Structure formats: C-alpha cells, structure tokens
Amino acid sequence: MTITPRNHDANGLERLILVGGRSHPGFTEAIATTLAHPTDPVRLRTFSDGAIEVKYEANVRGRDVFIVQTGHANPNDHHMELLFLIDAARRASARSITAVLPYFPYGKGDKKDEPRVSIRARVIADTMEVAGVDRVLTVDLHAGQLQGFFHVPVDNLYAMTIFATEVERLATAGTINAPVFIAPDAGRAKLARDYTRRLAHLGAGVAIGDKVRPTQDETSEVTALLGSVTGRDCIIVDDIIFTGGTLCNMARAVHDAGAKSVRAMVTHGLLTGDASVQIDGSPLAEVVVTDTVPLPATAGTRVRQVSIAPLFAHAIRSICEETSISRLFE
Ligand code: R5P
C-alpha cells in the first residue's frame, strides 16, 4: 500500500482539508485562492432515485476539515450533502470538522411564531451536530441568536466591513455625500445604527422603516419611515433579498420622502422570483450584494456583486492558527 504524504504547505496550513459541496463551487475556489491552498477532491454523486453519496478522495485522518456549502436554490439537497460530508469526515477520523455556510439555510425559521410550525433553523442546527460538526462559520445570520441553537462554537462574520469599504469608495468618488443608512424593518435597526457609527466621519445618518406582511406569504408593505431622508443619499442595508419586495417597497418610500438617491447593500442576494425585474423598475440606483450565493443569471445591470470569500479565507486561517477572528473587523 502506498501512503501519499501531504505536500508541505508553505502557508503553514498542513492540517487543512478544504472541500466544497455542489452548491457554490466558485466560492470554495475563491477561498482556496486567497489561502493559496488547494481544494481537496471529494466524490459527490446523486443516484437515479435522488439519493446522494459522498467520499473523500484524500486522507482526512487527523486533519482539520472545512466543508463549504451554501443554502440557496436547493437547500434541502445541499443540506443532506453537507450532513453526509460531516459524517464521512467524522468516520474517517478527522481532527475537527467545520461547516462553512456562506448563507445559512432556513435562518428565517428561527421561532415558533404560529401554532404547529417547526423551528426549522433549530432542526438544521441539530442535524449538523448529530452528524458530528465541531464548529460553524457563517456570515450575517438572519438573527444572531441562531448561534445559541448550537452547542458548538459559531463564528458569525459581518459583511459590514466589506460594504463600509464600498461606501468609503463612493464617498471619495463624490457619488454620495453624508449617507443615511436605512433599516427596512425593525430587525435591521441595529445594523443601520452600526453603519452610522462606523462611518460617522462621513456625516452618516440613520432612518428606520417599518413593514408588515399582511398575509403569511412573502408579500410586504411599508408602514412607516422614521428619520429624515430629504435631499440625502440613502443606503438601505439588509441581510437578505428574496423576492425583492422589502427592498423595492422601502426604496420607493425613501424616494417618495424626497431622498436624493437610493441604493442598497445586502449580504445575501438570493433574488428569487422576479426580484431582478422589480429592482430594475425601482428607484434603486444600485444594489450591492456579496457572493455568499451565486448571482442569478437574471440579475440586471443594477446588481453588483463583491466577494466576501477573502474574509472567509482569513477566518479559516484564524481558526487553523487559533488566532482572533474579531480582529478581522477592527
Ligand atoms: C426580513 O426579516 C429580512 O431581513 C429581509 O428583509 C427579507 O427576508 C427579504 O425578503 P423579500 O426580499 O422577499 O422581501
């Protein structure tokens, strides 16, 4: 039997095994590029009955395995594939297993807000722990409290660092001036205030929207806008775009309240249904999203993607080297 030793890693990441599920291979590759560390081969197959099979092609014994899987488009199959990858690594004696979830699926299912409904995010957490995960790495959870659904550590990164750089760039170019950060609902009020604090040197302000979902589907209505936006460059900040209803309704409300310009910075651009058509017909000058999920082919020219993969790569390095992750946000 030939035992192939692991190549020496000039970056000191000898123990790292980096693999990706089938949800977002480009993101896994982007992390690998930043780390200057190759992805490791896995065999991922779906049989004719829909059953999934996974196999690590390289030795993972005693290694720190990082599995990248995002939760868009087909979250159910992607989650099962993730569980099988966790289970396979555990059974192959990995030293540690980290699930890297650029977009955490079912994050909105975090409470029992109606009788007889499932707390789906909790089920996602429980199944990962039962499979054997040791740590979760993600960004902008829909609610930070989701970390408490796990008994293992959860590192929840912030896209604000990346978007703040974008705002600085727009301000330096003279495209915007003294921006007002808008929370489209009460859930994002703290986020909008955080931006305002971080970018206080630009003369930033804050406004908070309120919205209701009159029916139990995905439609929403803006009910109020608290704060002054007249004559100001406004930036709506949020965690997710699904149908685009929340974003476009708020953009219209801000525009109608006399804003000079309206744009948005949102972490997870899922852009389901006709979200792109809605954005194209809205007052939004630009919508900046990260690459936690692939940009849909239907996304129009107003949607721009910035990569958050380097931040994940730095966090993975910090975990491997047992150094602080919070320093990445200073
Ligand atoms: C709501 O709590 C979220 O933060 C988003 O605002 C919402 O999920 C976006 O959904 P949609 O684009 O369908 O309005």
PDB file of C-alpha atoms and ligand atoms in Angstrom, residues 108 142 184-185 188 211 213 218 220 238-247, ligand 1:
ATOM      1  CA  LYS A 108     -35.720  32.813   8.986  1.00  0.00           C
ATOM      2  CA  HIS A 142     -30.725  36.357   9.969  1.00  0.00           C
ATOM      3  CA  PRO A 184     -36.078  48.350   6.041  1.00  0.00           C
ATOM      4  CA  ASP A 185     -37.627  46.929   9.204  1.00  0.00           C
ATOM      5  CA  ARG A 188     -32.213  45.704  10.944  1.00  0.00           C
ATOM      6  CA  LYS A 211     -43.074  46.869   7.397  1.00  0.00           C
ATOM      7  CA  ARG A 213     -46.501  41.085   5.998  1.00  0.00           C
ATOM      8  CA  GLU A 218     -43.751  36.678   1.041  1.00  0.00           C
ATOM      9  CA  SER A 220     -44.725  43.014   2.435  1.00  0.00           C
ATOM     10  CA  ASP A 238     -30.336  44.321   4.980  1.00  0.00           C
ATOM     11  CA  ASP A 239     -29.311  40.690   5.340  1.00  0.00           C
ATOM     12  CA  ILE A 240     -31.281  39.003   2.534  1.00  0.00           C
ATOM     13  CA  ILE A 241     -33.087  39.741  -0.695  1.00  0.00           C
ATOM     14  CA  PHE A 242     -35.570  37.036  -1.617  1.00  0.00           C
ATOM     15  CA  THR A 243     -38.440  38.391  -3.721  1.00  0.00           C
ATOM     16  CA  GLY A 244     -37.104  41.949  -3.534  1.00  0.00           C
ATOM     17  CA  GLY A 245     -40.423  43.182  -2.093  1.00  0.00           C
ATOM     18  CA  THR A 246     -38.973  44.527   1.166  1.00  0.00           C
ATOM     19  CA  LEU A 247     -36.141  46.294  -0.632  1.00  0.00           C
TER      20      LEU A 247
HETATM   21  C1  R5P B   1     -36.636  40.096   6.813  1.00  0.00           C
HETATM   22  O1  R5P B   1     -36.721  39.984   8.022  1.00  0.00           O
HETATM   23  C2  R5P B   1     -35.339  40.010   6.086  1.00  0.00           C
HETATM   24  O2  R5P B   1     -34.337  40.708   6.769  1.00  0.00           O
HETATM   25  C3  R5P B   1     -35.450  40.509   4.656  1.00  0.00           C
HETATM   26  O3  R5P B   1     -35.797  41.870   4.664  1.00  0.00           O
HETATM   27  C4  R5P B   1     -36.497  39.755   3.910  1.00  0.00           C
HETATM   28  O4  R5P B   1     -36.385  38.392   4.154  1.00  0.00           O
HETATM   29  C5  R5P B   1     -36.409  39.990   2.430  1.00  0.00           C
HETATM   30  O5  R5P B   1     -37.399  39.246   1.792  1.00  0.00           O
HETATM   31  P1  R5P B   1     -38.080  39.767   0.460  1.00  0.00           P
HETATM   32  O6  R5P B   1     -36.980  40.150  -0.481  1.00  0.00           O
HETATM   33  O7  R5P B   1     -38.877  38.599  -0.062  1.00  0.00           O
HETATM   34  O8  R5P B   1     -38.977  40.904   0.819  1.00  0.00           O
END
